[in-house]
PDB file of C-alpha atoms in Angstrom:
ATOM      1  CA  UNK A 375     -30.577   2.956  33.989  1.00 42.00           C
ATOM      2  CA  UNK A 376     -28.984   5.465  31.830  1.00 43.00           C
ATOM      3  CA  UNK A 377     -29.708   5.690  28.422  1.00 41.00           C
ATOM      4  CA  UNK A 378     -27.164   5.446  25.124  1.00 42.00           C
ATOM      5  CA  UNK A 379     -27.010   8.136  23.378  1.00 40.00           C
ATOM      6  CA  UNK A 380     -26.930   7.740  20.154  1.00 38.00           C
ATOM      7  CA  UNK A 381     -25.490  10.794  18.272  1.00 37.00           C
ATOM      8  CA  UNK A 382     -24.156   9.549  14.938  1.00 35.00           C
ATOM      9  CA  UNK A 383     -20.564  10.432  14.856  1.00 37.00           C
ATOM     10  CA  UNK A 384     -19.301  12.468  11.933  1.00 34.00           C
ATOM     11  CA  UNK A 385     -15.851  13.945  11.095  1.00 34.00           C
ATOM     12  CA  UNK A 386     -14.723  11.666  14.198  1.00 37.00           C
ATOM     13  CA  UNK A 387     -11.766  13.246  15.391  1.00 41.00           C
ATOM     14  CA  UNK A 388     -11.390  16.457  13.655  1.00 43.00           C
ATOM     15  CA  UNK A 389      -8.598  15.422  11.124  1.00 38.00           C
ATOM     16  CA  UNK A 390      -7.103  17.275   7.873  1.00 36.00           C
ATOM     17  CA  UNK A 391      -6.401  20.399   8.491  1.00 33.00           C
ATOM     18  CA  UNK A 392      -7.040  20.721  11.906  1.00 36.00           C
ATOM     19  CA  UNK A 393      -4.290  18.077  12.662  1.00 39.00           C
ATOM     20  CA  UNK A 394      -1.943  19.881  10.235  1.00 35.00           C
ATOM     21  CA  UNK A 395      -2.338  22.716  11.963  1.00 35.00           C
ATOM     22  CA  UNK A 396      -1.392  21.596  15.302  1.00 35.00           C
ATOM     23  CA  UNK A 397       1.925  19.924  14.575  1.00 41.00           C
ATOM     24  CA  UNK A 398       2.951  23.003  12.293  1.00 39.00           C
ATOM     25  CA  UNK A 399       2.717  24.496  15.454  1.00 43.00           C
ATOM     26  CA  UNK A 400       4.882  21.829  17.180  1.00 55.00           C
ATOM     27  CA  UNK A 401       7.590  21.743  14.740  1.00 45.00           C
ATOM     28  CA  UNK A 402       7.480  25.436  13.251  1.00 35.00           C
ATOM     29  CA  UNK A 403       9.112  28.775  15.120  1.00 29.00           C
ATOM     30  CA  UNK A 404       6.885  29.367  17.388  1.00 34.00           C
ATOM     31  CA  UNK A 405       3.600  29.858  14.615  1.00 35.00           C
ATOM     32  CA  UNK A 406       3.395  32.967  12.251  1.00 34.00           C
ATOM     33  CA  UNK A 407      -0.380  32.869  11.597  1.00 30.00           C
ATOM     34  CA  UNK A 408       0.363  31.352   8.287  1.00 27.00           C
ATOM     35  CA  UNK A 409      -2.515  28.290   7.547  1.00 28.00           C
ATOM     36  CA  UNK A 410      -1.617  25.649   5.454  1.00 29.00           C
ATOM     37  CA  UNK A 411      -4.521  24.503   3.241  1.00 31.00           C
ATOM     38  CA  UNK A 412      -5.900  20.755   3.323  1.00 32.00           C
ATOM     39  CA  UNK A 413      -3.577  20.038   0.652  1.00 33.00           C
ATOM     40  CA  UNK A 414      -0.422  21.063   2.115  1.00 33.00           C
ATOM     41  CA  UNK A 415       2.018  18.234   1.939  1.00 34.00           C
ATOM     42  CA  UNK A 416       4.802  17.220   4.563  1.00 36.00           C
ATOM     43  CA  UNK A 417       7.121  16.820   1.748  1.00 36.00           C
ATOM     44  CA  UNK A 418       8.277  20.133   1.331  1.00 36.00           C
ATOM     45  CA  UNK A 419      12.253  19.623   1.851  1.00 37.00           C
ATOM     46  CA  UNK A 420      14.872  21.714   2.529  1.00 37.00           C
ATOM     47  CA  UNK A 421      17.822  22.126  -0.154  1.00 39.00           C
ATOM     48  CA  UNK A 422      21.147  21.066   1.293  1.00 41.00           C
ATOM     49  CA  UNK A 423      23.764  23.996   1.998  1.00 40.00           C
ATOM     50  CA  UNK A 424      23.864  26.769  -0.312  1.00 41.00           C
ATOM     51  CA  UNK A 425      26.520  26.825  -2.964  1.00 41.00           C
ATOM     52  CA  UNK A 426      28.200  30.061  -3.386  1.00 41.00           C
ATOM     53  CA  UNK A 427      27.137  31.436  -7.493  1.00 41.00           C
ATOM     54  CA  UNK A 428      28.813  34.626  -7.633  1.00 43.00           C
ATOM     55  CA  UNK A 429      31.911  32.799  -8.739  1.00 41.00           C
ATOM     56  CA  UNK A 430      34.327  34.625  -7.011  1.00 41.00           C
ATOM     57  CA  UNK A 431      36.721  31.894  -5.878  1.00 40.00           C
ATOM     58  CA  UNK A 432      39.630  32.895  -4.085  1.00 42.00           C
ATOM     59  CA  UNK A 433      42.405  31.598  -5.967  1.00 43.00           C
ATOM     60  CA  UNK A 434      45.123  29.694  -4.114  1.00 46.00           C
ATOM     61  CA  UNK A 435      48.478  31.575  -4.328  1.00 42.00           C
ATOM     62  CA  UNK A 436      51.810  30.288  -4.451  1.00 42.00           C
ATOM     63  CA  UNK A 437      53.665  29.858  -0.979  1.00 44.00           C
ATOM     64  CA  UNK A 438      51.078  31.376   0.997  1.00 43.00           C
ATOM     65  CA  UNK A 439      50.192  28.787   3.040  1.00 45.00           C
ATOM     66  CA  UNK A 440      46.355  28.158   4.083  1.00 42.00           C
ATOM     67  CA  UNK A 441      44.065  29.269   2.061  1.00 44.00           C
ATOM     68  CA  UNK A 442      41.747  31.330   3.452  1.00 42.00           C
ATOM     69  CA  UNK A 443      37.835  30.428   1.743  1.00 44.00           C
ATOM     70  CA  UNK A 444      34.217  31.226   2.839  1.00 46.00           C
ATOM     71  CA  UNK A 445      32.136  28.769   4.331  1.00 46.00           C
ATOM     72  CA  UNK A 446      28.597  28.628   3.109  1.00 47.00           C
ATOM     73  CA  UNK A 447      26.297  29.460   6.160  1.00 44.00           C
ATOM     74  CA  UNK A 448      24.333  26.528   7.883  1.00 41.00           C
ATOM     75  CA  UNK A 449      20.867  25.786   6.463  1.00 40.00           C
ATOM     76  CA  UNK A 450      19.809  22.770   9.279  1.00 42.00           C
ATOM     77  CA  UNK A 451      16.271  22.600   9.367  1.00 37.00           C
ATOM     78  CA  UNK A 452      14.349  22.962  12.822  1.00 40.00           C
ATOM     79  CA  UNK A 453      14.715  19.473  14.904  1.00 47.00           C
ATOM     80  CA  UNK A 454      11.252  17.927  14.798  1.00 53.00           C
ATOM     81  CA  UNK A 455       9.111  18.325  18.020  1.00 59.00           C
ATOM     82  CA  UNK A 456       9.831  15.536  20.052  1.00 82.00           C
ATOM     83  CA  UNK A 457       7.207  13.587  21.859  1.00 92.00           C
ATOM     84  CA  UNK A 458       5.953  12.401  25.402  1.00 95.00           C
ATOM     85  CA  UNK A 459       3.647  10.027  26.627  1.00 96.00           C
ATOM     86  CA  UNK A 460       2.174  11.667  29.296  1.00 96.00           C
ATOM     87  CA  UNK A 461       1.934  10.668  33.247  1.00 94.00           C
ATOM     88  CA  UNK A 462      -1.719  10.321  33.286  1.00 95.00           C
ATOM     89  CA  UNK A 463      -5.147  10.482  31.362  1.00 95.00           C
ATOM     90  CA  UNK A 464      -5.510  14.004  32.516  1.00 93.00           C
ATOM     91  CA  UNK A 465      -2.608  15.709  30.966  1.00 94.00           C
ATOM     92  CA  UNK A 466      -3.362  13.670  27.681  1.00 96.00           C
ATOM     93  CA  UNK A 467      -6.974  15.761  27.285  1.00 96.00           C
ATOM     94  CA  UNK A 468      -7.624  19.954  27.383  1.00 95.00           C
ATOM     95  CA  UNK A 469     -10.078  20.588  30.298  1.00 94.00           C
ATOM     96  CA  UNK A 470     -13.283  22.010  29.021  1.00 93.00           C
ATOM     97  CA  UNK A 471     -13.031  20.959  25.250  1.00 94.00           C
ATOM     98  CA  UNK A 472     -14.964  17.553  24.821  1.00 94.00           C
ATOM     99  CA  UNK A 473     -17.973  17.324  26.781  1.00 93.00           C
ATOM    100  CA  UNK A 474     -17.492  13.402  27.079  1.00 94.00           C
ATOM    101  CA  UNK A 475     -13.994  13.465  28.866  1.00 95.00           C
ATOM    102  CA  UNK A 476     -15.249  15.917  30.753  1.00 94.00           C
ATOM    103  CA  UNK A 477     -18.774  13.872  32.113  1.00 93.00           C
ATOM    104  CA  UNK A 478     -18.152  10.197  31.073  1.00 94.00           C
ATOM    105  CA  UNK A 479     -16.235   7.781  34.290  1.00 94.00           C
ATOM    106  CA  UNK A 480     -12.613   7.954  33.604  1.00 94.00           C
ATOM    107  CA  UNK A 481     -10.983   4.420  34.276  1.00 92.00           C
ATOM    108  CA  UNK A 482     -13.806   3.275  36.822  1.00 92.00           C
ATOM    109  CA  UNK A 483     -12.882   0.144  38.101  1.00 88.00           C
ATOM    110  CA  UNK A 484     -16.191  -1.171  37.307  1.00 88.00           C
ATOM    111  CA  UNK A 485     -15.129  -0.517  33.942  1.00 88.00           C
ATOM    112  CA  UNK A 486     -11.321  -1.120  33.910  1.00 86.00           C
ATOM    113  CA  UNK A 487     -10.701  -3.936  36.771  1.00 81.00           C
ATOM    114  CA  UNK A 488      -7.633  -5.866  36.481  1.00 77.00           C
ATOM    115  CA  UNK A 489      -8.011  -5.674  32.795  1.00 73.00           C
ATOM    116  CA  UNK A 490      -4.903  -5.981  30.751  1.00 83.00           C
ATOM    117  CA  UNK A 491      -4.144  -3.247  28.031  1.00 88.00           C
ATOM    118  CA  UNK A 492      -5.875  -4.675  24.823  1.00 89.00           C
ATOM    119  CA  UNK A 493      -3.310  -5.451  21.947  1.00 94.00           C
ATOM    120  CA  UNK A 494      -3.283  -3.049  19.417  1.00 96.00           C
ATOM    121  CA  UNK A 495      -2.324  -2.587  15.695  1.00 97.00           C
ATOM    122  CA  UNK A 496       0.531  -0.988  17.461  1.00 98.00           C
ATOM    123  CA  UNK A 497       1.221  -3.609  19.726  1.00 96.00           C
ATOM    124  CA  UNK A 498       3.959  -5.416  17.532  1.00 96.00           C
ATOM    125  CA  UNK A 499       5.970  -2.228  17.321  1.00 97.00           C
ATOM    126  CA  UNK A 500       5.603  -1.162  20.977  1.00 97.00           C
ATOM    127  CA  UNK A 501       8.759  -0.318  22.940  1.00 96.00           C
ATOM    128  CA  UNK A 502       9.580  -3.118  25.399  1.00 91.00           C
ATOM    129  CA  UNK A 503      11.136  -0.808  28.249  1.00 91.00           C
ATOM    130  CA  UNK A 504       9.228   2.507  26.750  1.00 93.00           C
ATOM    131  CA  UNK A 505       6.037   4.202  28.913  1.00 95.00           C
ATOM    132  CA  UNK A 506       3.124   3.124  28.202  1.00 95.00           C
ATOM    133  CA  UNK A 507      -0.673   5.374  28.963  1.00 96.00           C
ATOM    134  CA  UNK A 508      -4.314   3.664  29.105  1.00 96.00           C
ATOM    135  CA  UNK A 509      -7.474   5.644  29.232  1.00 96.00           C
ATOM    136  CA  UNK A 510     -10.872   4.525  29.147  1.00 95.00           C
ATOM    137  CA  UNK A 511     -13.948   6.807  29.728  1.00 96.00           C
ATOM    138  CA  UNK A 512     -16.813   5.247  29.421  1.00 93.00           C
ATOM    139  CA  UNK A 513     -20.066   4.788  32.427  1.00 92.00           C
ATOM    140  CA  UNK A 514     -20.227   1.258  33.723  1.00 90.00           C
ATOM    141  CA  UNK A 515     -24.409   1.525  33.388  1.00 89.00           C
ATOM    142  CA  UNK A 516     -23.545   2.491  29.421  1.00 88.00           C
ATOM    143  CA  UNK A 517     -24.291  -0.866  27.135  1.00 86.00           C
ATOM    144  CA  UNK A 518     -21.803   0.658  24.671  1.00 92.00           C
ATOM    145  CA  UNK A 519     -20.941   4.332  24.695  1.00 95.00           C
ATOM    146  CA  UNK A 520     -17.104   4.724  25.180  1.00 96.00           C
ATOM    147  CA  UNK A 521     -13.629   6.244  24.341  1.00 97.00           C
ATOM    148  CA  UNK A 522     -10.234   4.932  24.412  1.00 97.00           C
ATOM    149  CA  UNK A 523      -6.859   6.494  24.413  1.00 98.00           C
ATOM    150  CA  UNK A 524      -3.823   4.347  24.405  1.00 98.00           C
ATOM    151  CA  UNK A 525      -0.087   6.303  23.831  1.00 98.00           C
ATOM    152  CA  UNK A 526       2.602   4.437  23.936  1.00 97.00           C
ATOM    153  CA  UNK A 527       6.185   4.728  23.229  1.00 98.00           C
ATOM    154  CA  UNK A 528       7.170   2.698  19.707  1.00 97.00           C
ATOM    155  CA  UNK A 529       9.847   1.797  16.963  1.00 97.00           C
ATOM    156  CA  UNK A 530       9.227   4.671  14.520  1.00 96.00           C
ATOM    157  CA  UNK A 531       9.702   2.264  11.151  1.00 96.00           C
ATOM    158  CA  UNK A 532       7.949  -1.067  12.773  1.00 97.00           C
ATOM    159  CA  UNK A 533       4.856   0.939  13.783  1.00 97.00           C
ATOM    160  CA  UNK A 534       4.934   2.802  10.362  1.00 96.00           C
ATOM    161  CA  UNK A 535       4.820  -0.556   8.681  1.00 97.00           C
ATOM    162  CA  UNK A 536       2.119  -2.120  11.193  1.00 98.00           C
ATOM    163  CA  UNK A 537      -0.122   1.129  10.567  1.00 98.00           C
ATOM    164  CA  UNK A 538       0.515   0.288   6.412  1.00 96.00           C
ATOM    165  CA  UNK A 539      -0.344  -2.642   6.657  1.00 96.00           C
ATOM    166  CA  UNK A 540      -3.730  -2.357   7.836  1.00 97.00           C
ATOM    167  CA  UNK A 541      -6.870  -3.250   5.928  1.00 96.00           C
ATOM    168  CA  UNK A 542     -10.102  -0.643   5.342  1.00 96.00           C
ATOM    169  CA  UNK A 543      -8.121   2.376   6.813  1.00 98.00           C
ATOM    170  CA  UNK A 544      -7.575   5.400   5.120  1.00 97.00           C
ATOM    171  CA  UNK A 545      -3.914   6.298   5.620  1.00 98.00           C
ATOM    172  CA  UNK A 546      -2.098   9.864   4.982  1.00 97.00           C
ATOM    173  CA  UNK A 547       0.847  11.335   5.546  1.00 93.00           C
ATOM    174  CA  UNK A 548       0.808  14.518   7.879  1.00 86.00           C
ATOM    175  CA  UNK A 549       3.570  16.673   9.050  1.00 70.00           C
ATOM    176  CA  UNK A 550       6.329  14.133   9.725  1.00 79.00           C
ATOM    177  CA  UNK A 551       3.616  11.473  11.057  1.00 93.00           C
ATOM    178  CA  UNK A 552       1.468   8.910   9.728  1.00 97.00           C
ATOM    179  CA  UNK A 553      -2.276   8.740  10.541  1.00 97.00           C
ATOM    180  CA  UNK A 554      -5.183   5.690   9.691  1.00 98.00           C
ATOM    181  CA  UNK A 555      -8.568   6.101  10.668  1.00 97.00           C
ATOM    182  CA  UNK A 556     -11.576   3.945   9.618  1.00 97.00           C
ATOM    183  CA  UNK A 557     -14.859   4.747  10.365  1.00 96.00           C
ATOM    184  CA  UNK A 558     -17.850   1.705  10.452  1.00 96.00           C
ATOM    185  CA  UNK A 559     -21.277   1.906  11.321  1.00 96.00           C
ATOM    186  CA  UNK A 560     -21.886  -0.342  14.377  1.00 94.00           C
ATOM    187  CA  UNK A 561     -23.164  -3.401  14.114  1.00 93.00           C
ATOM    188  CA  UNK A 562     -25.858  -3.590  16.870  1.00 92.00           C
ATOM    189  CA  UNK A 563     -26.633  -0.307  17.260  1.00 94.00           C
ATOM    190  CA  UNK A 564     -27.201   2.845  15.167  1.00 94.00           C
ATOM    191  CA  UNK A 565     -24.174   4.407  16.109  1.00 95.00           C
ATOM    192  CA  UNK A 566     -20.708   5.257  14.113  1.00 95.00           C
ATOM    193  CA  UNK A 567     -17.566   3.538  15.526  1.00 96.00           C
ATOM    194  CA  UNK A 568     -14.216   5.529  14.676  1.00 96.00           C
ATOM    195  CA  UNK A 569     -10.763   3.661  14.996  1.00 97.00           C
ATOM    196  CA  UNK A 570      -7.861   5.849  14.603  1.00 97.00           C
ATOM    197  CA  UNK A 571      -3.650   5.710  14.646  1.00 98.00           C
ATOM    198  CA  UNK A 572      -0.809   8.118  14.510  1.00 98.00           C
ATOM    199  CA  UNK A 573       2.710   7.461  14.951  1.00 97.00           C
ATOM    200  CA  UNK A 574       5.126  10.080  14.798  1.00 96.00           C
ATOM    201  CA  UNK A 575       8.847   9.192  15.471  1.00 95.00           C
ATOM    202  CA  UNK A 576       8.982   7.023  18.513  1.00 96.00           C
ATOM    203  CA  UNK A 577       5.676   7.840  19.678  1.00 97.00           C
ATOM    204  CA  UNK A 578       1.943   5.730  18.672  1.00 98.00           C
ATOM    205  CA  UNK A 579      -1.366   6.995  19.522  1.00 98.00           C
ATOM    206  CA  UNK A 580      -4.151   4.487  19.088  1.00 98.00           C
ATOM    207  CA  UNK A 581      -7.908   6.070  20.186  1.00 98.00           C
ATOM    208  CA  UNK A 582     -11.326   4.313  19.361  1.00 97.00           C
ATOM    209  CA  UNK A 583     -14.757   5.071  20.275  1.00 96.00           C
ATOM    210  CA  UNK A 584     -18.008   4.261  19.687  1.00 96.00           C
ATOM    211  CA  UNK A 585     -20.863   6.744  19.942  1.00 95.00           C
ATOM    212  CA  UNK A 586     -18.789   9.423  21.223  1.00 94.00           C
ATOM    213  CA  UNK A 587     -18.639  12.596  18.360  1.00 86.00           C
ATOM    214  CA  UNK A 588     -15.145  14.167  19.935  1.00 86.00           C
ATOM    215  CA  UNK A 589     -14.161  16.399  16.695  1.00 89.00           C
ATOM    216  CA  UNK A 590     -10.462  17.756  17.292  1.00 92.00           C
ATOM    217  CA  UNK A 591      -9.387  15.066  19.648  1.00 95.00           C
ATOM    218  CA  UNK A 592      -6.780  13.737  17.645  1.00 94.00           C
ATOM    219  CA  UNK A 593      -5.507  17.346  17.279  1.00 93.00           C
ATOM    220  CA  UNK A 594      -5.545  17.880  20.915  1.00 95.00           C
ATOM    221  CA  UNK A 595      -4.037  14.688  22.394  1.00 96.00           C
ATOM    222  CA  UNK A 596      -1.051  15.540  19.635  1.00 95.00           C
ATOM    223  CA  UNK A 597      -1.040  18.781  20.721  1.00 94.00           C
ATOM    224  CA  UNK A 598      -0.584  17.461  24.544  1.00 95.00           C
ATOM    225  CA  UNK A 599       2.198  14.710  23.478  1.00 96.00           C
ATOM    226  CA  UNK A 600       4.636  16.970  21.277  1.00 93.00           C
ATOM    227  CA  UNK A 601       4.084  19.784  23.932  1.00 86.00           C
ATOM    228  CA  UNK A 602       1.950  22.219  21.376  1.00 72.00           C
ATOM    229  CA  UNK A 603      -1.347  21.978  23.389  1.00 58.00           C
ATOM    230  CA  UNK A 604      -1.785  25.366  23.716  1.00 46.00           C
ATOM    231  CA  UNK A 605      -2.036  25.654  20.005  1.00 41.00           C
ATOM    232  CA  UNK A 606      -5.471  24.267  20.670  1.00 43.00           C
ATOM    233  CA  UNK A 607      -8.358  26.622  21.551  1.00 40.00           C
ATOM    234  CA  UNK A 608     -11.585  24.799  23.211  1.00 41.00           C
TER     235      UNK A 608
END
């Protein structure tokens, strides 16, 4: 019989910065070293098209026809990184970088069976004809001990509201995405539970565990979805 471990689980899934970092990566030019501190907010905007101040107007003159006038250049901001749910629970996880993914029974059937995806807060907002991934690691001799990873294709403004509208989470608004995360202490065992969301335009990531300190993961499963995962270094 194996035995639980029982590691208590801090910083759960390596958020703040760390996630920050990774999507600047997704949705910047290709990453210029620059860091963002922890209180870098995704509001920063971009001003519309620039409006010429040098006052030199070419006057229209009389009979001439068209008039020939500048056009202010194009300011479009860089199109948001889009995302993917991927194929299957290995390309949703870096190789190497979390000891439990890499030890812990993926999807045993022991485990799994003909077990229906569990609703989620996400659940409501879900995609009827969009893809749809389910991971579970998590040793069918383990009592408790386990990780989830559900990504799933959404409505960007119904899961935004869903994810609002939850109770005890701590919500915040990072790089064009939302994330919630609550973090209990168990209530049989002396162990830290971690229940976490991000939705980011038509894509929701749900992952919970119990027992199972994976800091960064969050980082690197949106690293693997938006197509950044190399921004992540084990």
């Amino acid at each position: 019989m194996r035995h639980t471990r029982t590691t208590t689980l801090l910083a759960t899934i390596g958020l703040g910065v760390g996630l920050a970092l990774t999507l600047s990566g997704c949705t910047g030019a290709g990453g210029d070293g620059a860091t963002p501190t922890a209180s870098t907010s995704s509001s920063s905007t971009t001003s519309g098209a620039p409006t010429p101040t040098d006052g030199a107007t070419p006057a229209r003159t009389p009979g001439s026809g068209a008039t020939h006038t500048s056009s202010p250049p194009s300011s479009t901001a860089p199109a948001a990184a889009t995302g993917t749910v991927p194929e299957t629970c290995d390309d949703l996880v870096t190789p190497g970088a979390f000891e439990y993914t890499d030890e812990a029974a993926l999807n045993d059937p022991a485990v799994v069976g003909d077990l229906e995806v569990p609703r989620t807060a996400l659940t409501p907002a879900r995609q009827s004809s969009g893809q749809r991934l389910y991971c579970v690691w998590r040793d069918p001799e383990a009592d408790l001990t386990n990780l989830t990873i559900q990504v799933e294709n959404v409505v960007p403004s119904r899961a935004t509201e869903a994810l609002r509208g939850l109770s005890g989470f701590d919500c915040a608004s990072v790089d064009d995405g939302l994330r919630c995360q609550k973090v209990t202490q168990n209530p049989q065992y002396p162990v830290t539970d971690g229940d976490t969301y991000f939705t980011r335009g038509d894509i929701g990531i749900r992952i919970a565990q119990s027992n199972v300190p994976t800091d960064g993961l969050l980082e690197d499963v949106v690293g693997h979805v938006f197509g950044c995962a190399s921004a992540r270094r084990p």
